[in-house]
XYZ file of C-alpha atoms in Angstrom:
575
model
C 0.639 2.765 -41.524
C 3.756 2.681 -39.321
C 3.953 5.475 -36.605
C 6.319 8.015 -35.919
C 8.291 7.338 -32.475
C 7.727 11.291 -31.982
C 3.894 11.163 -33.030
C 1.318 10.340 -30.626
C -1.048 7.314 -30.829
C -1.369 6.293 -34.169
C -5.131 5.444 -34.972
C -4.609 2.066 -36.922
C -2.052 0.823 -33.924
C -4.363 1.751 -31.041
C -4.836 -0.699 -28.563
C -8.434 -1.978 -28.732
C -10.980 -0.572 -26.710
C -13.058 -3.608 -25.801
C -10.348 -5.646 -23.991
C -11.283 -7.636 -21.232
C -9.519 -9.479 -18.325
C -6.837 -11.960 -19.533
C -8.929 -14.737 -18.048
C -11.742 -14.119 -20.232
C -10.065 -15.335 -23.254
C -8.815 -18.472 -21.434
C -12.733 -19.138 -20.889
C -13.686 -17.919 -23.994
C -12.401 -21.146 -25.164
C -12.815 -23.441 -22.342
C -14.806 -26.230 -24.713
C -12.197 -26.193 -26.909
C -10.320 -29.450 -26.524
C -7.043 -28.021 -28.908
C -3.974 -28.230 -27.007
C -3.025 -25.008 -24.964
C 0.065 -25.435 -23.204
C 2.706 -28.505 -23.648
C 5.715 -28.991 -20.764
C 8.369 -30.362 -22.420
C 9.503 -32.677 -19.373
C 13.260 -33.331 -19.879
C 13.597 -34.614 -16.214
C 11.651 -37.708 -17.035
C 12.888 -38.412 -20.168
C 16.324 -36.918 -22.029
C 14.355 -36.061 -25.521
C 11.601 -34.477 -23.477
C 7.864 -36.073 -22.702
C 5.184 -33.698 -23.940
C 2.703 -33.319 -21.234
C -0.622 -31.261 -22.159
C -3.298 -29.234 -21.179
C -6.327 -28.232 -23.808
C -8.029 -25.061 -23.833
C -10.761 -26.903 -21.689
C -9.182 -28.519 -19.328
C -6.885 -25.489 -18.312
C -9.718 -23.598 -17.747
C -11.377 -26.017 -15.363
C -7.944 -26.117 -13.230
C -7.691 -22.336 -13.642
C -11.243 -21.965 -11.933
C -10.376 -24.905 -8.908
C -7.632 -22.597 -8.429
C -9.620 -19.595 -7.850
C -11.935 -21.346 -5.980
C -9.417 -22.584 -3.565
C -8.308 -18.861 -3.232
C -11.569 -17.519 -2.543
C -11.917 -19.857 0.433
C -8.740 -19.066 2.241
C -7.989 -14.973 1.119
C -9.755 -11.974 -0.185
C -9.911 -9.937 -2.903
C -6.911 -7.851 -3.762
C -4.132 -10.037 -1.212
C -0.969 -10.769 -2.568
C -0.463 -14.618 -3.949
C 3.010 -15.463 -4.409
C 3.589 -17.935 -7.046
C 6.938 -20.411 -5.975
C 5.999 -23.285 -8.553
C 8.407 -24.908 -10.957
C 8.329 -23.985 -14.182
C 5.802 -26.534 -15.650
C 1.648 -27.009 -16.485
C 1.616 -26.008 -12.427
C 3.136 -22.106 -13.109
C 0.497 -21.482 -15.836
C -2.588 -22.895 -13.933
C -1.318 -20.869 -10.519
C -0.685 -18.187 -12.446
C -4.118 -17.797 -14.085
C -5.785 -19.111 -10.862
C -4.643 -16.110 -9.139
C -5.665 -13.532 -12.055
C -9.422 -15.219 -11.773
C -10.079 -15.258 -8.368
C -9.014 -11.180 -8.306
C -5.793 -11.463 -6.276
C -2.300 -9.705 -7.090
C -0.104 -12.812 -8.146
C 3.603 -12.095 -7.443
C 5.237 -14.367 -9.959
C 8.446 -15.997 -8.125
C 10.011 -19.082 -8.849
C 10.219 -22.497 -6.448
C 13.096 -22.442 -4.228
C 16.114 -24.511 -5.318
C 19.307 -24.188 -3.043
C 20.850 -20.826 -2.091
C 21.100 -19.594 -5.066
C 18.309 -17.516 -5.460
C 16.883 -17.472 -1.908
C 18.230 -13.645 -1.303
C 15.822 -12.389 -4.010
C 13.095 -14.732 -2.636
C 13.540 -12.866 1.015
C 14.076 -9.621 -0.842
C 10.405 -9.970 -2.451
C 8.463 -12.088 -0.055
C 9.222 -9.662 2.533
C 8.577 -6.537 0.594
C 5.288 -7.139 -0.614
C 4.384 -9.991 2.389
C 2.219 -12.610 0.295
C -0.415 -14.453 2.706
C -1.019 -16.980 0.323
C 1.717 -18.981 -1.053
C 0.747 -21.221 -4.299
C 3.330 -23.981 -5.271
C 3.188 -27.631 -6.795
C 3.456 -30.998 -4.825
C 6.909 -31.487 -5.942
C 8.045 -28.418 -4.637
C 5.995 -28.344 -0.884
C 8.801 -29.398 0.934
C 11.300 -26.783 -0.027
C 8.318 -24.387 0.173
C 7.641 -24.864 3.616
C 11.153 -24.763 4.489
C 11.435 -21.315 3.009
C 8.520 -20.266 5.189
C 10.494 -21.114 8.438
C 13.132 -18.297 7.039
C 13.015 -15.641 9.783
C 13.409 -12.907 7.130
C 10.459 -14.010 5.526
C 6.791 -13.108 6.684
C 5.057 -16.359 7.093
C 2.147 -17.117 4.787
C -1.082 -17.742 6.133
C -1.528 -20.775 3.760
C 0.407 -22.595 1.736
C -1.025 -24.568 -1.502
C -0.119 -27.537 -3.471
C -2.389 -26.866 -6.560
C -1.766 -30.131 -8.240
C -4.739 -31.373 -6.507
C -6.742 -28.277 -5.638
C -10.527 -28.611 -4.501
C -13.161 -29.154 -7.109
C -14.575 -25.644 -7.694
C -18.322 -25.659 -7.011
C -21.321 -25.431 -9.357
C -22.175 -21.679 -7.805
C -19.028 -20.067 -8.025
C -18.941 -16.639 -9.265
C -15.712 -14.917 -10.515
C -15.695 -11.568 -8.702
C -15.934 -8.342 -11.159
C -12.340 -7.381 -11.633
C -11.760 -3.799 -13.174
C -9.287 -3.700 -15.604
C -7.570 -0.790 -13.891
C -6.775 -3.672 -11.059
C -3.826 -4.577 -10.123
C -2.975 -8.287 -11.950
C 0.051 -8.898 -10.632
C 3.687 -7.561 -9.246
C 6.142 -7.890 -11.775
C 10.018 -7.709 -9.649
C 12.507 -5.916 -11.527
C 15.652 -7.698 -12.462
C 17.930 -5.698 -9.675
C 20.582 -4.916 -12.376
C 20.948 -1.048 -11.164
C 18.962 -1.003 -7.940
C 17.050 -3.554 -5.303
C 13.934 -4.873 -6.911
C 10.830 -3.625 -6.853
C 7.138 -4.473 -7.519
C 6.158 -2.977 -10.741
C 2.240 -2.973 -10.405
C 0.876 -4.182 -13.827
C -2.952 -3.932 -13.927
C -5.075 -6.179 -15.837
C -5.720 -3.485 -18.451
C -1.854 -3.526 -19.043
C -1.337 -6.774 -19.427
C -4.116 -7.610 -22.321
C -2.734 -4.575 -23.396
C 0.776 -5.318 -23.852
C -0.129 -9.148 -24.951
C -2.040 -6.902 -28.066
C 0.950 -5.111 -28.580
C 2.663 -8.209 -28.786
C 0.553 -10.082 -30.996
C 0.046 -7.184 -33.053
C 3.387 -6.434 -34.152
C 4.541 -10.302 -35.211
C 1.034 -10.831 -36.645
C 0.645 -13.450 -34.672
C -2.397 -16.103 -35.242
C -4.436 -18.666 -33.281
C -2.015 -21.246 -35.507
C 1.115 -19.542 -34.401
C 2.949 -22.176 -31.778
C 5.342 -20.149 -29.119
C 8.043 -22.458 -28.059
C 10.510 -21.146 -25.299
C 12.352 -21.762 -22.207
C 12.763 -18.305 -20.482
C 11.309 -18.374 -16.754
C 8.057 -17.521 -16.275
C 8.790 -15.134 -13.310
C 11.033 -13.075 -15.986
C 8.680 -10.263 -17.789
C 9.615 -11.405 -20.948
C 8.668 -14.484 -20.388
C 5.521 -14.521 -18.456
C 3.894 -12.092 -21.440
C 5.432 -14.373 -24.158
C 5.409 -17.795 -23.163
C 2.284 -17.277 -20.847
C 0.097 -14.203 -21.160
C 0.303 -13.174 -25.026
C -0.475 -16.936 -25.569
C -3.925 -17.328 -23.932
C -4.618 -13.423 -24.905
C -3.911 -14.664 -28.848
C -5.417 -18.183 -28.521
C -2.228 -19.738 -30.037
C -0.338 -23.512 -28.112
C 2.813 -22.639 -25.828
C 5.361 -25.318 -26.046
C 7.991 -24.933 -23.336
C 10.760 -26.085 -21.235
C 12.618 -25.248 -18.277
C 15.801 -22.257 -18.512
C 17.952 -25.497 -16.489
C 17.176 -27.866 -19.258
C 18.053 -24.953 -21.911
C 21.205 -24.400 -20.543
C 22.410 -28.355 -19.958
C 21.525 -28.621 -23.751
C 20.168 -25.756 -25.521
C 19.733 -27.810 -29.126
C 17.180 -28.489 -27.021
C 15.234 -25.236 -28.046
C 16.016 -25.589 -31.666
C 14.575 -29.139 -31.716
C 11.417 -27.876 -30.534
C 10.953 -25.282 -32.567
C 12.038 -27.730 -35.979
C 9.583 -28.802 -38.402
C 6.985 -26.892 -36.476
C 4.909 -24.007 -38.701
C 4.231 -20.533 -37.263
C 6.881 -20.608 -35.015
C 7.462 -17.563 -32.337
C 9.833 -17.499 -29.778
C 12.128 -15.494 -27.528
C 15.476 -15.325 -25.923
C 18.289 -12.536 -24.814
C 21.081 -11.861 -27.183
C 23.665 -14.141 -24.818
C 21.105 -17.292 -25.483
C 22.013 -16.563 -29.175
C 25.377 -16.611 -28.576
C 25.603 -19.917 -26.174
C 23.597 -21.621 -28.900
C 25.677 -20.480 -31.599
C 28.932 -21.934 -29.559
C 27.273 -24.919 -27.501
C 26.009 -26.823 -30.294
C 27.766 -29.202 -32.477
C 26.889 -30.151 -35.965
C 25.694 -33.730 -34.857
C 23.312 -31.454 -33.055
C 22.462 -29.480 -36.014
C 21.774 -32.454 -38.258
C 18.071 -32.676 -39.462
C 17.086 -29.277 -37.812
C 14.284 -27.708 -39.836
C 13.921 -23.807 -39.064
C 12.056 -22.938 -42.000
C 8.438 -22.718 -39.788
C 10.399 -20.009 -37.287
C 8.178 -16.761 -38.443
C 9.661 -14.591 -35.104
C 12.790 -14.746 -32.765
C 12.995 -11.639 -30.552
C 16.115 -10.841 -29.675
C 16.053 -8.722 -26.120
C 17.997 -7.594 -23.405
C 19.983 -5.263 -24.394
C 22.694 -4.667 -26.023
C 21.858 -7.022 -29.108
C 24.635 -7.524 -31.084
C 25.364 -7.200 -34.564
C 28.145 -9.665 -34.710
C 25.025 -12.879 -32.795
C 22.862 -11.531 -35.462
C 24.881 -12.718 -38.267
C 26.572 -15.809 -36.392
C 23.324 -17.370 -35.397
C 22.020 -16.396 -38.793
C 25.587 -17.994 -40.662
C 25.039 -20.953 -38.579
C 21.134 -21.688 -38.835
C 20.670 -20.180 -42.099
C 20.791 -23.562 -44.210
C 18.551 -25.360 -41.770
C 15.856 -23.012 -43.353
C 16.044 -20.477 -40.580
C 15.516 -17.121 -42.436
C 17.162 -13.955 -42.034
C 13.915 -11.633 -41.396
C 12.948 -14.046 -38.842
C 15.523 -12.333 -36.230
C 13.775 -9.619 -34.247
C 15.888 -7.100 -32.167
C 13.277 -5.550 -29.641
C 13.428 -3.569 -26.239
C 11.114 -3.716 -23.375
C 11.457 -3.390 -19.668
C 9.366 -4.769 -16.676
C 8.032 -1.244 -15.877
C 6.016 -1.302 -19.482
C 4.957 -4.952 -18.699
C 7.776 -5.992 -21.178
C 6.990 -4.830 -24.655
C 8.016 -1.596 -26.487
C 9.541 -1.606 -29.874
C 9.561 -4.439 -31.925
C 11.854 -5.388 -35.765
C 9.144 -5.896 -38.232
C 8.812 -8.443 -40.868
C 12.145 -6.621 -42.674
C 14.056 -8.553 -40.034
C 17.354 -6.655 -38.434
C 18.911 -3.409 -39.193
C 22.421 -2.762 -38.301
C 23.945 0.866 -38.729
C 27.283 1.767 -38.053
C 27.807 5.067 -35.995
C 31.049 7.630 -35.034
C 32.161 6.145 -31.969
C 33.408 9.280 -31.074
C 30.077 11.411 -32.008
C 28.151 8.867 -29.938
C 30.694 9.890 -26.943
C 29.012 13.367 -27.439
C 25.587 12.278 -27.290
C 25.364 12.132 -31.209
C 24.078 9.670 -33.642
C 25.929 9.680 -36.732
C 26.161 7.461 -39.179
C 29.359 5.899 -41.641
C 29.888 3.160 -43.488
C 30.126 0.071 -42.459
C 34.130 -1.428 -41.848
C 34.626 2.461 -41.005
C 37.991 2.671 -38.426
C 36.254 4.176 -34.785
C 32.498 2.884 -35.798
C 30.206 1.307 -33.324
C 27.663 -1.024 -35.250
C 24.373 -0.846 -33.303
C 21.396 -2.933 -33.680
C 18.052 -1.127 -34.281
C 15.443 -2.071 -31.934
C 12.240 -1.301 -34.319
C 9.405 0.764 -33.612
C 6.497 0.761 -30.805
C 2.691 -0.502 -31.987
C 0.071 1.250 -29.951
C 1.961 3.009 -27.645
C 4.256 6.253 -27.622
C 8.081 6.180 -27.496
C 10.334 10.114 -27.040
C 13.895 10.299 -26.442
C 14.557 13.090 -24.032
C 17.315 14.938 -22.157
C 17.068 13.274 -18.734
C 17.993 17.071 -16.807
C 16.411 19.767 -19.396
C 13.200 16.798 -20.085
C 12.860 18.472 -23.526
C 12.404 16.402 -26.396
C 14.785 15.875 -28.539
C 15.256 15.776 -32.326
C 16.257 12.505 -34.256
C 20.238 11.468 -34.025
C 20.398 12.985 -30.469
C 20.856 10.273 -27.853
C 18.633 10.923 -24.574
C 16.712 9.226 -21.708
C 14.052 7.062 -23.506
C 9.910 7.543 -22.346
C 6.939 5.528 -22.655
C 3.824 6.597 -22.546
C 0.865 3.689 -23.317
C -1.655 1.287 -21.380
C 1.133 -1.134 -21.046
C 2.714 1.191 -18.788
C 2.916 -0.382 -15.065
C 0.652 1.858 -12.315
C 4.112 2.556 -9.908
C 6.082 0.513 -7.362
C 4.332 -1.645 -5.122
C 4.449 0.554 -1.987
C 7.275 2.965 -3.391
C 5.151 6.297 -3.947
C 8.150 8.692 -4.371
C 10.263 6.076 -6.314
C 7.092 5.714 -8.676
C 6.265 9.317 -8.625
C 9.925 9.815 -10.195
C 10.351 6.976 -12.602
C 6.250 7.065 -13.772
C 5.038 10.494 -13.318
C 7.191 12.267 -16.004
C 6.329 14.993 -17.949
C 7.641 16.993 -20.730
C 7.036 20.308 -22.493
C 3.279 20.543 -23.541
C 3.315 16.607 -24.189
C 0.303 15.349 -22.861
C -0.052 11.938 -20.837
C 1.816 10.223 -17.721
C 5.239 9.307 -19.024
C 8.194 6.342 -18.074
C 11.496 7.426 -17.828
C 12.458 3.978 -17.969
C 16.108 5.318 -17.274
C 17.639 3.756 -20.716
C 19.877 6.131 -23.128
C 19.440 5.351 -26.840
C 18.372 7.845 -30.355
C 15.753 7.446 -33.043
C 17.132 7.258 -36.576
C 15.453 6.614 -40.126
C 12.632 6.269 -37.816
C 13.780 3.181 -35.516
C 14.795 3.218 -31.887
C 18.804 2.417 -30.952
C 19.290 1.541 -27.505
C 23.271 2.618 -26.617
C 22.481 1.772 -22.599
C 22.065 2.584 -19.364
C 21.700 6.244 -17.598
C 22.824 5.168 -14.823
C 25.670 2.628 -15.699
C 27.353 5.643 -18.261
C 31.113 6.078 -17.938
C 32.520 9.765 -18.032
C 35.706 10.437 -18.806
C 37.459 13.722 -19.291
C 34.250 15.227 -20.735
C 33.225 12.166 -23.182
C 31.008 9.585 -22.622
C 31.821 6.190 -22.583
C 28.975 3.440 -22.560
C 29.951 -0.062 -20.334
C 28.510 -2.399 -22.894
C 30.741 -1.006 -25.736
C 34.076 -1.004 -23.575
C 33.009 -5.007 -22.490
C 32.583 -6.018 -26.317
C 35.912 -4.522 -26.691
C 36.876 -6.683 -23.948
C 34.921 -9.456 -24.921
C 36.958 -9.533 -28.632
C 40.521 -9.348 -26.705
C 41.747 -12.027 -26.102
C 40.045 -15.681 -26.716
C 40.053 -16.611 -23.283
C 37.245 -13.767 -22.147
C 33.812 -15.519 -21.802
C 31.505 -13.710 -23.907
C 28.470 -12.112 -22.257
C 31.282 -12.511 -18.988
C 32.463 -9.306 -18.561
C 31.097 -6.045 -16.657
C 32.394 -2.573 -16.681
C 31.722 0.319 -14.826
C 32.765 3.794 -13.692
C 34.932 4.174 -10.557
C 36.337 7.293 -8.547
C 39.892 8.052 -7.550
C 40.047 9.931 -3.627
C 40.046 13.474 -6.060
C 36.309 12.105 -7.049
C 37.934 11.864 -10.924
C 35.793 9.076 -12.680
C 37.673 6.424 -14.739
C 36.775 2.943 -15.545
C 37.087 -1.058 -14.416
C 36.461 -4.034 -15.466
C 35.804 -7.498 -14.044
C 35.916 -10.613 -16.400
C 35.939 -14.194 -16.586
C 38.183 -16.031 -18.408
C 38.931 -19.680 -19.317
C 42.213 -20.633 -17.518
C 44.218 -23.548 -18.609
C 46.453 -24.373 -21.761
C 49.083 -21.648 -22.570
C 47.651 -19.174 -21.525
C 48.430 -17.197 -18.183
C 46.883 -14.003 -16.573
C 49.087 -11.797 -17.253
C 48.791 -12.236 -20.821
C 45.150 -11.861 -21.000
C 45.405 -8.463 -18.357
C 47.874 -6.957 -21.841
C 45.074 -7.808 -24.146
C 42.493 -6.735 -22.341
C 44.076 -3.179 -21.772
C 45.829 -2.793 -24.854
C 42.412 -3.032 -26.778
C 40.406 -0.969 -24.264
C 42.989 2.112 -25.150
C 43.091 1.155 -28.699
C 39.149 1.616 -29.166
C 38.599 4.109 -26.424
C 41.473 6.035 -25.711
C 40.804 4.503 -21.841
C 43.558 3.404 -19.465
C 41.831 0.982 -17.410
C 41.453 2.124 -13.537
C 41.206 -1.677 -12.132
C 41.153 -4.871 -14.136
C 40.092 -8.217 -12.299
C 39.831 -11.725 -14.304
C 37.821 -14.234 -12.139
C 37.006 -17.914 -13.056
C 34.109 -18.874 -15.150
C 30.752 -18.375 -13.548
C 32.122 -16.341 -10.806
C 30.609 -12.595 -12.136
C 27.661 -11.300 -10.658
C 24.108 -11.828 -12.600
C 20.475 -10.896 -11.721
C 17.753 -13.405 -11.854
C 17.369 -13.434 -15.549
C 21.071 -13.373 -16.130
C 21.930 -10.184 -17.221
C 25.775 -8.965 -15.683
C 24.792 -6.735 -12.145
C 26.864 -4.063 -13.179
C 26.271 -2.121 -9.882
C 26.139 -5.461 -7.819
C 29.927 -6.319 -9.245
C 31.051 -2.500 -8.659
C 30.083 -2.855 -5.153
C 31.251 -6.335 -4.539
C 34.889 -5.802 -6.126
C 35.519 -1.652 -5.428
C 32.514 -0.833 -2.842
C 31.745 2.666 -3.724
C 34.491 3.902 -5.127
């Protein structure tokens, strides 16, 4: 039985009762000497070395790590985990959850970077125990001498932690805990520390499993950071909750060659793995078809596709491309989740993607209505499936009344994936996780997002906050930067932002900022034409401010996405 997005809790996709901590699984099997997690170490070895951990001997490093903890910090203090991604992470990770600490999953500092994010978090939620690798120490401590940052009381390698001994008892951890602090991306605001519990977590890894129907012979293979939500539950989390191998790499090796992901998901059965629609795309364009040669997708069950906006036009690329290396079509699975619900919230089922095309111009009005498809003024949008064991409304985000099916609103979540608040943020929290609406019962998210149901799936169309208004119609940024993005050959897709600016009457119109690939023939000027020539086409928008920077040059959040507001301020301050 499939449930309504409207309905409450359906009884066949309610979240257990009987979970228990995440750890528990983990020791559940700690005799079992099948293979757990596998680093695919690229640094030592082009191809990748596999290097492996079994059930049972993660479990044993899991507890030295908890151990270790117990000796130098208490029960409940922040652990802030600044390991690269490799068998390290996982075991730091999982220490942390045992030994009843808050983990605060961060990422091993590497240049400059990153190191403004690192301050931002370290000093908002003031770790006193700071868990890295031996590889990493160095750096580590360096960051510590950072006058912004509150310095740690201890700093730990945990390659070589101490041996835990033969009396140690794991302290009883409520599942209404606190796990761990899960940062937001920063793509609107500054992050913050969405507190996920331990009863969230195990609950959203269910949710997970649950709707892929994934098995203790699934393998997840992946490269997405595990300080990312999407890929700590998915690569990490949903893995020891499910009992099924992780296989993964590093994001860096990813990007240098991404074939790299495809070769190590080929010939592999019961594959499941996860990446945002631009990692689609740079595969699709990045590799060759030297590097496509031998690839064997036919084992790839799952591929979420999130972050949105998922594209129609990656769908059937990556699907044109990989298709005759056996990768089927159902196997592509739009889905939306956000940090503040641990990650998960709808998922495609085992149909695989639905595209419908909609009015542009009804959408301006809030309206979801449907055409055909190759329809002059359509929008194609990418259906993001349907929740399993939680509840999903679309509301209006001033009136907070429900509202009915084709109507675009402010989407809520209400489930026991839902995060507990900011970390030290009451009236934040209180206004993002304390919503309510007509007679509905429960504690909802307002997880800010605009999107409709329709035929009974959820469409994301974007952000609340990042919506352009223009003489009375609404204009959303990702549909103006597609526009963009099809212009002129020389826009970088996924490298464009676009956002609303003010005149000195307080009139709102629109900007971009884009990067383009200079060289050849082609100048500026000629791209600047394109670019507004098809933003007026499609939208009926003259374009307030147009900027084309180099390659690499746009603003991004830690996980990549554009920083819409970041760029706004950065090129046209407030304006």
């Amino acid at each position: 039985m499939q449930m309504s997005l409207t309905d409450s809790h359906s009884s066949d996709d309610e979240v257990p009762a009987d979970l228990q901590l995440l750890t528990s699984y983990l020791f559940d099997r700690s005799h079992s000497d099948a293979p757990a997690f596998t680093f695919l170490d690229h640094a030592s070895d082009r191809e990748g070395i596999e290097r492996t951990v079994t059930w049972a001997g993660l479990a044993e490093r899991v507890r030295a790590v908890a151990v270790e903890l117990s000796r130098v910090t208490s029960r409940g203090q922040r652990v802030a985990i600044l390991a690269p991604q490799d068998l390290t992470y996982v075991v730091a990770f999982l220490g942390a959850l045992h030994a009843g600490t808050v983990a605060v999953p961060l990422f091993a500092p590497e240049g400059s970077q990153h190191t403004g994010r690192l301050v931002h978090v370290l000093s908002d939620c003031a770790p006193e125990v700071w868990l890295t690798s031996l590889d990493a120490l160095e750096k580590v401590r360096a960051l510590a001498e950072n006058d912004s940052v509150p310095r740690p009381k201890h700093i730990i390698a945990v390659n070589d932690p101490a041996q835990p001994d033969g009396d140690f008892t794991a302290p009883d951890i409520g599942l209404d805990e606190p796990a761990y602090l899960q940062y937001t991306s920063g793509s609107t605001r500054d992050p913050a520390g969405a507190v996920i519990t331990h009863r969230a977590v195990v609950a959203n890894s269910w949710q997970a499993a649950a709707a892929y129907r994934a098995t203790t012979d699934w393998t997840v293979v992946g490269w997405l950071p595990f300080f990312h939500d999407m890929g700590l539950i998915q690569q990490l989390a949903a893995p020891v909750f499910a009992g099924c191998r992780s296989v993964f790499m590093t994001p860096f090796d990813f990007v240098k060659r991404p074939v790299r992901w495809l070769r190590a998901m080929s010939g592999r059965a019961a594959v499941m793995s996860s990446a945002p629609n631009f990692a689609f795309e740079y595969v699709s364009r990045k590799t060759s078809e030297a590097d496509r040669a031998g690839l064997d997708l036919s084992g790839v069950r799952v591929l979420i596709i999130g972050s949105e906006p998922v594209r129609a036009g990656t769908i059937a690329e990556f699907q044109r491309m990989f298709g005759p290396h056996g990768l089927a079509a159902t196997a592509l699975r739009p889905s939306y989740g956000l940090a503040e619900a641990t990650v998960f919230v709808t998922a495609t089922d085992d149909a695989g993607p639905v595209v419908t095309a909609f009015e542009r111009a009804a959408l301006a009005g809030h309206r979801g209505v449907p055409v055909g498809p190759g329809t002059s003024g359509a929008l194609e949008l990418v259906a993001a499936g349907r929740p399993v064991g939680l509840s999903v409304r679309v509301v209006h985000p001033e009136r907070l009344v429900a509202l009915p099916d084709g109507t675009v609103g402010e989407i809520w979540v209400d489930g026991p994936n839902v995060a507990d608040g900011y970390w030290q943020q009451p009236e934040r929290s209180a206004e993002t996780f304390g919503a309510r609406h007509g007679d509905a019962p429960g504690r909802w998210l307002r997880t800010g997002d605009l999107g409709m149901i329709h035929d009974g799936l959820l469409y994301v169309t974007g952000r609340l906050k990042d919506l352009i208004i223009i003489d009375g119609r609404n204009h959303y940024p990702q549909d103006i930067e597609a526009t963009v993005c099809d212009a002129h050959p020389a826009i970088r897709r996924d490298g464009v932002a676009a956002f609303p600016v003010h005149d000195e009457h307080g009139v709102e119109g629109a900007a971009v900022v884009a990067e383009y690939r200079r060289g050849g023939d082609v100048d500026e000027a000629e791209v600047s034409r394109a670019v507004r020539r098809a933003v007026s086409t499609a939208h009926d928008v003259k374009l307030r401010g147009l900027e084309l920077v180099p390659v690499g040059a746009l603003l991004r959040t830690s996980s990549g996405k554009v920083a819409r507001s970041a760029t706004k301020q950065h090129h046209w301050g407030r304006g």
